Coordinates of C-alpha atoms and ligand atoms in Angstrom, one line a residue:
X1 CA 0.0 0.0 0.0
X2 CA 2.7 2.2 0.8
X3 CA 4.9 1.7 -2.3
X4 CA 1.5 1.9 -3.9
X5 CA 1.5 5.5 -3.0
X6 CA 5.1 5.9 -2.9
X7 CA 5.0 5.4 -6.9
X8 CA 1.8 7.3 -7.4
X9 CA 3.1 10.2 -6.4
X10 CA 6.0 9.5 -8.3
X11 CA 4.2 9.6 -11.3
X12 CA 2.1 12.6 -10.3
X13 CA 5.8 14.4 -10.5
X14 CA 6.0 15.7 -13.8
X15 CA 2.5 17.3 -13.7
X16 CA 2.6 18.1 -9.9
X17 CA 5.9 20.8 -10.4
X18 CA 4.5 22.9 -12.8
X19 CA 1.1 23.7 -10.5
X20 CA 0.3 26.5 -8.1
X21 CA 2.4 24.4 -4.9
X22 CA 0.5 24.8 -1.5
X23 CA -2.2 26.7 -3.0
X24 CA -4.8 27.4 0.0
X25 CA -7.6 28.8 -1.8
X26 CA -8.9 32.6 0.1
X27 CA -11.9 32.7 1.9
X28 CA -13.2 34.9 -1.2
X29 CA -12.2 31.7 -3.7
X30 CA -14.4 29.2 -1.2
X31 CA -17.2 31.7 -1.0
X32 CA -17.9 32.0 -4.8
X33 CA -16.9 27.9 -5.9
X34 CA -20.0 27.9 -2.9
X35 CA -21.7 30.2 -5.2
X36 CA -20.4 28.9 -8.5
X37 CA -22.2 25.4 -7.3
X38 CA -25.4 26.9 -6.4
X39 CA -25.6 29.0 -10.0
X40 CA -25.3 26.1 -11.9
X41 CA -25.8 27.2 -15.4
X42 CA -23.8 29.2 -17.6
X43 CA -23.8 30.6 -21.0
X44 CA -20.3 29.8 -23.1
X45 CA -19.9 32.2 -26.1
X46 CA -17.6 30.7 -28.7
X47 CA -17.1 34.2 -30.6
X48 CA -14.1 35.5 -32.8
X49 CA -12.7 36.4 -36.4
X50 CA -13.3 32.9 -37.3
X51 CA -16.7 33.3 -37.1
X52 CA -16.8 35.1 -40.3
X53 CA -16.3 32.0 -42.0
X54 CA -19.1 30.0 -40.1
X55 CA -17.3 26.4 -40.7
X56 CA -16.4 27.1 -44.2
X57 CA -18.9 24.4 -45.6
X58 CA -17.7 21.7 -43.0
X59 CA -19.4 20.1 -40.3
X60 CA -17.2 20.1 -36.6
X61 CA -15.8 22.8 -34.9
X62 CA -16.2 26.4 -36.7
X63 CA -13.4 27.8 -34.4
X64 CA -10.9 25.3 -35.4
X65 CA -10.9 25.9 -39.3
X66 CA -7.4 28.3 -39.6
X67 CA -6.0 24.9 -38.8
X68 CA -8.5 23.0 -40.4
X69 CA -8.2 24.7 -43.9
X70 CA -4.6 25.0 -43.2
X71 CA -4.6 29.5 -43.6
X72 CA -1.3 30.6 -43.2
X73 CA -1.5 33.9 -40.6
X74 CA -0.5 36.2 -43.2
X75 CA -4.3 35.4 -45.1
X76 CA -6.2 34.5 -42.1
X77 CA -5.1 37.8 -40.8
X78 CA -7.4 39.7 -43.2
X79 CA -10.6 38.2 -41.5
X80 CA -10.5 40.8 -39.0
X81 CA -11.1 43.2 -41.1
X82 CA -13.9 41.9 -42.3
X83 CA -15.4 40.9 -38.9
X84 CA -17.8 44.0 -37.9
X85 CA -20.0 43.0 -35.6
X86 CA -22.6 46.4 -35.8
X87 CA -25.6 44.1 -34.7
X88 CA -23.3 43.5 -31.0
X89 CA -26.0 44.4 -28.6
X90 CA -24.7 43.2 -25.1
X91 CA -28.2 44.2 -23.5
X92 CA -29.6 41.8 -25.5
X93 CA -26.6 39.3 -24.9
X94 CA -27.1 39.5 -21.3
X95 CA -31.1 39.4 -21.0
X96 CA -31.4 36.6 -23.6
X97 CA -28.9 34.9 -20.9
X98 CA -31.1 35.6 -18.2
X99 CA -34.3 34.5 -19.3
X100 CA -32.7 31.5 -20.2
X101 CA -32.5 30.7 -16.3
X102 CA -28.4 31.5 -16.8
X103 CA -25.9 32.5 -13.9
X104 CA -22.7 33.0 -15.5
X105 CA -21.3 34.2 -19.4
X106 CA -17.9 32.5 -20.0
X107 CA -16.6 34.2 -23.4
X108 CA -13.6 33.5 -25.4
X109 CA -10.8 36.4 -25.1
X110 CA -8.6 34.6 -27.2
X111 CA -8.8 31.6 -28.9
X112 CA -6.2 29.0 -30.6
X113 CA -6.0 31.9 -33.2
X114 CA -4.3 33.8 -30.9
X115 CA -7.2 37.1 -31.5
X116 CA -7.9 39.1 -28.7
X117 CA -11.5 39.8 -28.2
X118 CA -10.2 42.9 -26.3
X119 CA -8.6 46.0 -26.4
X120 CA -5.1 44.5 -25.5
X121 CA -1.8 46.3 -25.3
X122 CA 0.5 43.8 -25.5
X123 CA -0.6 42.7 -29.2
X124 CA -2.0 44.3 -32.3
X125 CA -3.7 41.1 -32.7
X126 CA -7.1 42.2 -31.4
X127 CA -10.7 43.4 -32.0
X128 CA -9.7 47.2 -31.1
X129 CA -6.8 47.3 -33.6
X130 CA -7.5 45.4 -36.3
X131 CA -11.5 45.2 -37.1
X132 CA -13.2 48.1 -38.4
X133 CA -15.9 47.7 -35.2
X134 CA -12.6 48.8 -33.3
X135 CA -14.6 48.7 -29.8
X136 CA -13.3 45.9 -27.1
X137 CA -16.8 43.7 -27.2
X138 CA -15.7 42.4 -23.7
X139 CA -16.1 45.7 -22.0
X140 CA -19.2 46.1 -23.3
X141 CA -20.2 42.6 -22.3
X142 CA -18.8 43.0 -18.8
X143 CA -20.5 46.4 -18.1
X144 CA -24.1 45.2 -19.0
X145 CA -23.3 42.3 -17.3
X146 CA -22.7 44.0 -14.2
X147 CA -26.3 45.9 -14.5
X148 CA -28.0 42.5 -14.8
X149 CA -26.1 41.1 -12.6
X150 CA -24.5 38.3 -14.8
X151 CA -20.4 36.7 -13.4
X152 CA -18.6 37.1 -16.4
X153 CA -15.4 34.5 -17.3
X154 CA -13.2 34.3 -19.5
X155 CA -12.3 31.7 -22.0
X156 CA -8.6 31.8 -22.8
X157 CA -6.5 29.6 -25.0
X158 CA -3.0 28.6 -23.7
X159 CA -2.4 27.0 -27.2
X160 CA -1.6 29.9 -29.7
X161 CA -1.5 29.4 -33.8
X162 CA -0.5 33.1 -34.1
X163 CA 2.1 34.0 -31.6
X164 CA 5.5 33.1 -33.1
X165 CA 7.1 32.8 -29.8
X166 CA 4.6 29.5 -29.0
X167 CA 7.8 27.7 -30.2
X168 CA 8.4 24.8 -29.5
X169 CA 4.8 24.0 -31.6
X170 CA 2.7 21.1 -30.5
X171 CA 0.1 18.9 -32.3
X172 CA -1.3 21.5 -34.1
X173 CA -0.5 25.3 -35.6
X174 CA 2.5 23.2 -37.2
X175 CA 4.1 24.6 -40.6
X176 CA 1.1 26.0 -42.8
X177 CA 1.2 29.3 -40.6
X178 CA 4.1 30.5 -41.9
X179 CA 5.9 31.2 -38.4
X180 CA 10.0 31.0 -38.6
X181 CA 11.0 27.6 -37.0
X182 CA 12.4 29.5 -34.1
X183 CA 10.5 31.0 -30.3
X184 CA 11.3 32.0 -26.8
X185 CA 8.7 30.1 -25.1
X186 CA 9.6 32.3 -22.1
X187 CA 8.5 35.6 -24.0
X188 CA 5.6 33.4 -25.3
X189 CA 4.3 32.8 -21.3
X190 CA 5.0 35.8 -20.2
X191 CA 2.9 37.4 -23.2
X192 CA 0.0 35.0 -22.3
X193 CA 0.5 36.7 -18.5
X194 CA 0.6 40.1 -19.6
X195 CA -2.7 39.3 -21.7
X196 CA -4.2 38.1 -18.5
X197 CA -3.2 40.6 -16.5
X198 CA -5.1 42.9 -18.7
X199 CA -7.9 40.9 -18.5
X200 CA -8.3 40.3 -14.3
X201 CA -7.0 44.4 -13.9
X202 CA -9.1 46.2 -16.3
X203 CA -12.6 44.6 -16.4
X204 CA -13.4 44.5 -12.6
X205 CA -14.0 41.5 -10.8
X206 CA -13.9 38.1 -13.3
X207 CA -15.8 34.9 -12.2
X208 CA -12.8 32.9 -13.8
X209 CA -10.6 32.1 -16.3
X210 CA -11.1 28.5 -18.3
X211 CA -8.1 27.5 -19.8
X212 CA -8.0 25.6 -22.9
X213 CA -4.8 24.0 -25.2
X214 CA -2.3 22.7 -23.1
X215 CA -3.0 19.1 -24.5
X216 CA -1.8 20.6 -27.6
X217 CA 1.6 19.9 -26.3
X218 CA 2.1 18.1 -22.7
X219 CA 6.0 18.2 -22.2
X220 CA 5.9 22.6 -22.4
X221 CA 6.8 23.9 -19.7
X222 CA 3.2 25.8 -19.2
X223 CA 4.6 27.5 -15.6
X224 CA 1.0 27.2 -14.1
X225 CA 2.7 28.2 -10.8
X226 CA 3.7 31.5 -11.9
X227 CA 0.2 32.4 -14.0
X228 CA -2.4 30.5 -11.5
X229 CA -0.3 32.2 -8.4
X230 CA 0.0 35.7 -10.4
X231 CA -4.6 35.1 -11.2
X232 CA -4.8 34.5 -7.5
X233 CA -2.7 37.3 -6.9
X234 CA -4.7 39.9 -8.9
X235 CA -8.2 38.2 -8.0
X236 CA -7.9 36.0 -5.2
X237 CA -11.6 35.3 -5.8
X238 CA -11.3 34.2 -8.9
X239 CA -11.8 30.9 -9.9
X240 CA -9.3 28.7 -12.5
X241 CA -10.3 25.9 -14.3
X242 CA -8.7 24.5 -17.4
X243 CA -9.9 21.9 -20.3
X244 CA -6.8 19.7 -20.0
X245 CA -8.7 16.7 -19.3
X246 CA -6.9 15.1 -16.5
X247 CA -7.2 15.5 -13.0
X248 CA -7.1 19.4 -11.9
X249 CA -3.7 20.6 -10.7
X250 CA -3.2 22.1 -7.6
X251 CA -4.0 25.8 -7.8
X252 CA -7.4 25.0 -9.9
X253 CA -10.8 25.8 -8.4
X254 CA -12.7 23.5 -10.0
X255 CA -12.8 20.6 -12.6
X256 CA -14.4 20.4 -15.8
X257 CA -15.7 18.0 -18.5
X258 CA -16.1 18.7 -22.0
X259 CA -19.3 17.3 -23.8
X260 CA -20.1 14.3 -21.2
X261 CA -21.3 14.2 -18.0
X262 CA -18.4 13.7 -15.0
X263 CA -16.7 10.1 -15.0
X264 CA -18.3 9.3 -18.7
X265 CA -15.9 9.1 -21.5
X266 CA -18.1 9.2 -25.0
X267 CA -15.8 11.6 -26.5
X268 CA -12.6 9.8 -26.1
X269 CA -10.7 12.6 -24.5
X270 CA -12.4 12.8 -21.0
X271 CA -10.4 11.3 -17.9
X272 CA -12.7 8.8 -15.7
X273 CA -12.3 9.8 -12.3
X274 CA -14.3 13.0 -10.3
X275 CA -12.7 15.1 -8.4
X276 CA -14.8 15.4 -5.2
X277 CA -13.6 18.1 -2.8
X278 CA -13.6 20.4 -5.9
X279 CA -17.2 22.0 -7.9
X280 CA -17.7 20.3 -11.6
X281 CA -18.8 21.7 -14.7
X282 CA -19.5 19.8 -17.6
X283 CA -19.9 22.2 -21.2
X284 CA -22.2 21.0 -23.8
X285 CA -23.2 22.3 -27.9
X286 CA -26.2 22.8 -29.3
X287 CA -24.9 21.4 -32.3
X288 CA -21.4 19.9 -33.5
X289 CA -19.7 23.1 -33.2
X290 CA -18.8 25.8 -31.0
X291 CA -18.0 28.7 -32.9
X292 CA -21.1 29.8 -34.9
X293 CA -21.2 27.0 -38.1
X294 CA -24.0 27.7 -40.8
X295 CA -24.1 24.3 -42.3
X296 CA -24.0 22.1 -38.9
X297 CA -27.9 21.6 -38.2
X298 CA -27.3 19.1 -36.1
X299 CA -29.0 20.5 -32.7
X300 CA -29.9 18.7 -29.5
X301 CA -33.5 19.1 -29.1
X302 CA -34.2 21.2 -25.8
X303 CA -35.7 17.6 -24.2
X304 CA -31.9 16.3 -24.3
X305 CA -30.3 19.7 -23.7
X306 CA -32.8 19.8 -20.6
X307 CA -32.1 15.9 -19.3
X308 CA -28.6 16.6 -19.7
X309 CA -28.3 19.5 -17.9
X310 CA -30.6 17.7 -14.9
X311 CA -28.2 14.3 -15.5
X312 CA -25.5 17.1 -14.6
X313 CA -26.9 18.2 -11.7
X314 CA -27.3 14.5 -10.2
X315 CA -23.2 14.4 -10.3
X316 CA -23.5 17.9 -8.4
X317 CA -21.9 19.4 -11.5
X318 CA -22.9 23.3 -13.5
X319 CA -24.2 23.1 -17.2
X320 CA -22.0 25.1 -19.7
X321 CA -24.3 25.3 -23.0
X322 CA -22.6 26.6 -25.5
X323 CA -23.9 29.4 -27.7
X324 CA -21.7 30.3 -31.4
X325 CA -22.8 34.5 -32.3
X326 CA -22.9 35.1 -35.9
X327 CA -19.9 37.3 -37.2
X328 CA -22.6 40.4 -37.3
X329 CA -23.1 40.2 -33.3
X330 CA -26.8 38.9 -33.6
X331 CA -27.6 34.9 -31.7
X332 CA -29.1 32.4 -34.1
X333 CA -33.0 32.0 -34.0
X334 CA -31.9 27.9 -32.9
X335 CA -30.2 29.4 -30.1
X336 CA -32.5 31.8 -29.0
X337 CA -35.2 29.0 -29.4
X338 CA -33.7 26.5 -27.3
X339 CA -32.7 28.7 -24.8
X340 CA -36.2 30.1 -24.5
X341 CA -37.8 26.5 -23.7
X342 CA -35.1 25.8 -21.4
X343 CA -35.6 28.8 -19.1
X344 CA -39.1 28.3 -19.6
X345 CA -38.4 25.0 -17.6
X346 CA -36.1 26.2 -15.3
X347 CA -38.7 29.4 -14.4
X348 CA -41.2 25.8 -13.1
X349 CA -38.6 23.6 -11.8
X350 CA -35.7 25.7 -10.8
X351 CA -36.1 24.8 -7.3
X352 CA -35.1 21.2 -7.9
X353 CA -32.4 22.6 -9.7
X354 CA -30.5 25.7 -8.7
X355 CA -28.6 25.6 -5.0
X356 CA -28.6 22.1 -4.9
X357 CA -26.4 19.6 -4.9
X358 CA -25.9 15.7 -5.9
X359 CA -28.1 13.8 -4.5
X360 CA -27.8 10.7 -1.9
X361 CA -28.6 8.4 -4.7
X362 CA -25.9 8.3 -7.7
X363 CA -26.9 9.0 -11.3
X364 CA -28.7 6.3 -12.6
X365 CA -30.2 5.4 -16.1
X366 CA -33.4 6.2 -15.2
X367 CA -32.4 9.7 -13.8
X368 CA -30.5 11.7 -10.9
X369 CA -31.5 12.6 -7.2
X370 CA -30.4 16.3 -5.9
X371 CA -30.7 17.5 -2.5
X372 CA -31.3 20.9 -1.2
X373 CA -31.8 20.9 2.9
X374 CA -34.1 18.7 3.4
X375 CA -35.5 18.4 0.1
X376 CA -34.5 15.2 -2.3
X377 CA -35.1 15.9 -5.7
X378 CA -36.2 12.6 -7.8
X379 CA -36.2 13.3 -11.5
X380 CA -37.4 10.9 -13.9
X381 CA -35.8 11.0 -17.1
X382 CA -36.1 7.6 -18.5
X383 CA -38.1 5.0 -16.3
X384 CA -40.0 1.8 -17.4
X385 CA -41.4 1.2 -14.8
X386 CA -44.0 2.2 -12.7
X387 CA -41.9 2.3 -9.6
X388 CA -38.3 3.3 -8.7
X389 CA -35.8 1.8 -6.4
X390 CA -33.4 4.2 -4.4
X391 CA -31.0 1.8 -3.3
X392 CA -29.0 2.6 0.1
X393 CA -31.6 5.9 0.6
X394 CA -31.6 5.3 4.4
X395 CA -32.9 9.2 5.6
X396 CA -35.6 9.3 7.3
X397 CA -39.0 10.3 5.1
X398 CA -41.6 13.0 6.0
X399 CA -43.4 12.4 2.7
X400 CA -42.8 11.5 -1.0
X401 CA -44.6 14.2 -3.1
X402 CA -45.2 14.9 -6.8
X403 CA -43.8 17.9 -8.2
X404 CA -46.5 19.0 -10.5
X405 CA -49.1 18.7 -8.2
X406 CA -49.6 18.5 -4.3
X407 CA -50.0 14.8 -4.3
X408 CA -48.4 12.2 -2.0
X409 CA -46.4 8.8 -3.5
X410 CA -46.8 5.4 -2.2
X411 CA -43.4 4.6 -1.5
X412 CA -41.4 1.9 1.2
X413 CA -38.7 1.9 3.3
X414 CA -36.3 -0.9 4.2
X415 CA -32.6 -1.4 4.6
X416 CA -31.7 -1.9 1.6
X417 CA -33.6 1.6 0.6
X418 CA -36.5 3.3 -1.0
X419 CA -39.2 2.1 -3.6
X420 CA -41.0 4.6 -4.3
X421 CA -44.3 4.5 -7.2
X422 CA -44.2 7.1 -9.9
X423 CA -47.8 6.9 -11.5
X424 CA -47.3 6.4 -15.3
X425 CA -50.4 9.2 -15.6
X426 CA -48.3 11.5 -13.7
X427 CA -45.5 11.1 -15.3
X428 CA -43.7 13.7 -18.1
X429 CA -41.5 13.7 -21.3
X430 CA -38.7 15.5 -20.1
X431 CA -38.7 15.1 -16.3
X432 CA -40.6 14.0 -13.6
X433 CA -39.8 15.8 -10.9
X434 CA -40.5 14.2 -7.3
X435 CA -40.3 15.6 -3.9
X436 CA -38.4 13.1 -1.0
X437 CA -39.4 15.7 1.9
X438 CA -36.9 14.2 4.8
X439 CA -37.7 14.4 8.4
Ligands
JFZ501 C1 -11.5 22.7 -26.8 C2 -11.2 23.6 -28.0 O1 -10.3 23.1 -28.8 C3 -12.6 23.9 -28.7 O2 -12.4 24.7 -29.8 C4 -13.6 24.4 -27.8 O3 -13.1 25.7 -27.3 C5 -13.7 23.5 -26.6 C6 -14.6 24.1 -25.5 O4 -12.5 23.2 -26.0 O5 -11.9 21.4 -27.3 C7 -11.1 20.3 -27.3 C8 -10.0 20.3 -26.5 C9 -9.2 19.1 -26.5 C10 -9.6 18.0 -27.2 C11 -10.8 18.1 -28.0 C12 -11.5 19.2 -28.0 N1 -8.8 16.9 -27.2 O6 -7.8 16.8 -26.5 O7 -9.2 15.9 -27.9

C-alpha cells in the first residue's frame, strides 16, 4: 500500500511541479466555488474572427478551421477586417442569458487563433486594432453584465497558432502558418501573463478564467505556478479551471468536462475519475460546433439539452451550454429557441435545480437525485417502470410528493432503501420531478 503510493506520487511528479504548490484557496475563492455550485448554469460564447467563415462548408468545430483549412497567418489575418459586428447588442446578450435561467457568461478572449476579443496592449492582434468595429466587445459585455447582474469569465486559450514565440509548436498550428522555425517560449508565457493581467486588472471583478490548449503539447513547460499564483494574486476570488482533461492541478478551483457528463468518456478525451472536494462543470453544444457554423444543423432538441443538464446536476456538477454568435453580433433563431424552452423550464422547476447539490442516490439510467436541505429531488428521465428503487436511501421520510401537483407517492422503506411508485399518468417527457421531503 505504501509503495502503492510511494509510486503514485511519483508519477504525479512531472504534472505536480509545474502547478500552483500549496495553493490554500482565500476565503473569497471558497465563498464564490459555494456560489459557483449553487448558479449552476452558464452561458459559453464561442465568438471570434473565425466566425466570419461560419465552418467554411464543413461540419465540426467552426473555431478550429485556420488549422482545419490549413490558412497561413499572413491570409487569415485579413478576416479581421472583415469581422464588424454592428448588430453587438450586449443588453440583448445579457437578457437573452437571463431569461434562459443563466448565472454566468464565459466568453472566449482569445482563442487558438491567438485574436484578442479585447482592447489588448501587449498585441495588435485584437478586435480594437485590427477590425473596423474597433470597440473591445468584452467591455461592453462586462459592463451590461454588471447591470443585470450576470459573473462574467473568460475563455482563454493557452495554445496559440498566431504568436511566433509558441515555439516549441505542438500537435497542431504546425508549418502552414508561416511562423519562422524558431521561439522563446519564455517571451511566449510571459505574453500570455501580460494578456491576462489585462484581462483580471481592467474589467473589474472576473468569475474565472477557463483554460484551454495545453494538450496541444504536454511536455511545455506551461509555468502554471507563476500564472495561476499571479490570477490569485490579482483576484484572489477568482476561480481557474482549465480543459486539460486530466485530474485538476493544484492551484485549480474547479474541474471540468467537456461534452459528457463527470466520469463518462463518450468523447474519447475525458479522464474517468471525479474530483470530489472540488465544484464540476461539464460544457455542452447545441450542435457539432462551438463557434457559430451555418451548415452544422445538427441541434440537441431542448428535451436532451434539458435531461442533460438535470443528469448534470445528479453528479452535483454546473451546465456550460454553448452558444456560437454570428460574425454580425446577432444569436441564431436555434439558439435563441432552445434557450427560450429551457428557461421556460427552469422558471417551473428551478427549485429542484438551482442551490442544490448531488443527491444521496448516484446518477442512474433512469435519472439523478439532488438535495437541497431537506428536500430530495427525484427526476425521472427515463423509467419503465412504474416504480423506482433508491437503493442505500436510508434518511428518514416526511413524505414523497409529486412535483406537479400536491400529491403524496406510495413509497417503502427498508434497509436496503426506498421504492417509491411514480404513476405512469403522472409522469412527463422530459422530467418527472418528485419531492423526498426528509424528516
Ligand atoms: C477545446 C477547443 O479546442 C474547442 O475549440 C472548444 O473551445 C472547446 C470548448 O475546448 O476542445 C477540445 C479540446 C481538446 C480536445 C478536444 C476538443 N482533445 O484533447 O481531444
Amino acid at each position: 500500500m505504501k509503495t502503492n503510493k510511494i509510486l503514485l506520487s511519483l508519477l504525479l511528479i512531472p504534472f505536480m511541479v509545474n502547478a500552483q504548490k500549496d495553493y490554500v484557496p482565500t476565503a473569497e475563492n471558497l465563498k464564490n466555488r459555494e456560489w459557483f455550485q449553487d448558479a449552476k448554469y452558464g452561458m459559453f460564447i464561442h465568438w471570434g474572427v473565425y466566425s466570419t467563415l461560419a465552418g467554411g462548408g464543413d461540419y465540426g468545430i467552426a473555431e478550429w478551421i485556420m488549422n482545419q483549412k490549413q490558412l497561413p497567418i499572413a491570409q487569415y489575418e485579413n478576416l479581421a477586417s472583415f469581422f464588424n459586428p454592428i448588430s453587438f447588442n450586449p443588453a440583448e446578450w445579457v437578457s437573452i442569458a437571463k431569461a434562459a435561467g443563466m448565472k454566468y457568461i464565459t466568453i472566449t478572449s482569445k482563442h487558438h487563433d491567438g485574436f484578442a476579443m479585447f482592447d489588448s496592449k501587449v498585441s495588435d492582434w485584437d478586435i480594437v486594432d485590427r477590425s473596423p468595429y474597433g470597440k473591445d466587445v468584452l467591455k461592453m459585455l462586462k459592463e451590461e453584465c454588471d447591470r443585470q447582474g450576470i459573473i462574467l469569465f473568460f475563455y482563454h486559450s493557452q495554445l496559440d497558432w498566431h504568436h511566433p514565440d509558441y515555439y516549441p509548436r505542438g500537435n497542431t498550428g504546425q508549418g502552414y502558418t508561416g511562423r519562422p522555425e524558431s521561439g522563446d517560449w519564455n517571451k511566449y508565457i510571459n505574453y500570455m501573463n501580460a494578456q491576462l493581467t489585462e484581462l483580471l486588472t481592467n474589467y473589474g471583478d472576473i468569475g474565472g478564467i477557463w483554460f484551454d490548449g495545453m494538450w496541444d503539447q504536454w511536455d511545455a513547460d506551461w509555468q502554471l505556478d507563476k500564472t495561476y499564483a499571479m490570477i490569485h494574486k490579482l483576484q484572489p476570488g477568482t476561480l481557474i479551471g482549465s480543459n486539460h482533461h486530466k485530474s485538476p492541478f493544484p492551484g485549480e478551483d474547479f474541474m471540468m468536462f467537456e461534452r459528457d457528463l463527470p466520469g463518462q468518456n463518450t468523447m474519447g478525451f475525458n479522464q474517468t475519475s471525479i474530483e470530489m472536494s472540488l465544484p464540476l462543470e461539464m460544457c455542452e453544444t447545441m450542435n457539432d460546433s462551438w463557434g457559430y457554423n451555418i451548415k452544422d444543423r445538427r441541434f440537441k432538441s431542448t428535451r436532451q439539452l434539458i435531461q442533460t443538464m438535470v443528469r448534470a446536476a445528479g453528479y452535483g456538477a454546473n451546465f456550460l451550454l454553448n452558444n456560437g454568435p454570428m460574425p454580425t453580433g446577432k444569436l441564431t433563431k436555434e439558439t435563441i429557441d432552445t434557450l427560450m424552452v429551457i428557461g421556460k423550464w427552469l422558471e417551473k422547476y428551478g427549485e429542484s435545480y438551482y442551490g442544490t447539490r448531488a443527491g444521496p442516490v448516484s446518477p442512474h439510467e433512469w435519472g439523478v437525485t439532488t438535495q437541497k436541505g431537506k428536500t430530495v429531488y427525484l427526476h425521472i428521465l427515463d423509467l419503465k417502470d412504474e416504480s423506482v428503487f433508491l437503493p442505500g436511501f436510508t434518511g428518514k421520510i416526511s413524505s414523497v410528493t409529486l412535483f406537479d401537483e400536491p400529491m403524496a407517492l406510495k413509497y417503502i422503506q427498508n434497509g436496503a432503501g426506498i421504492i417509491v411508485t411514480v404513476p405512469f399518468d403522472k409522469r412527463n417527457d422530459i422530467d418527472t420531478v418528485v419531492k423526498i421531503n426528509l424528516k
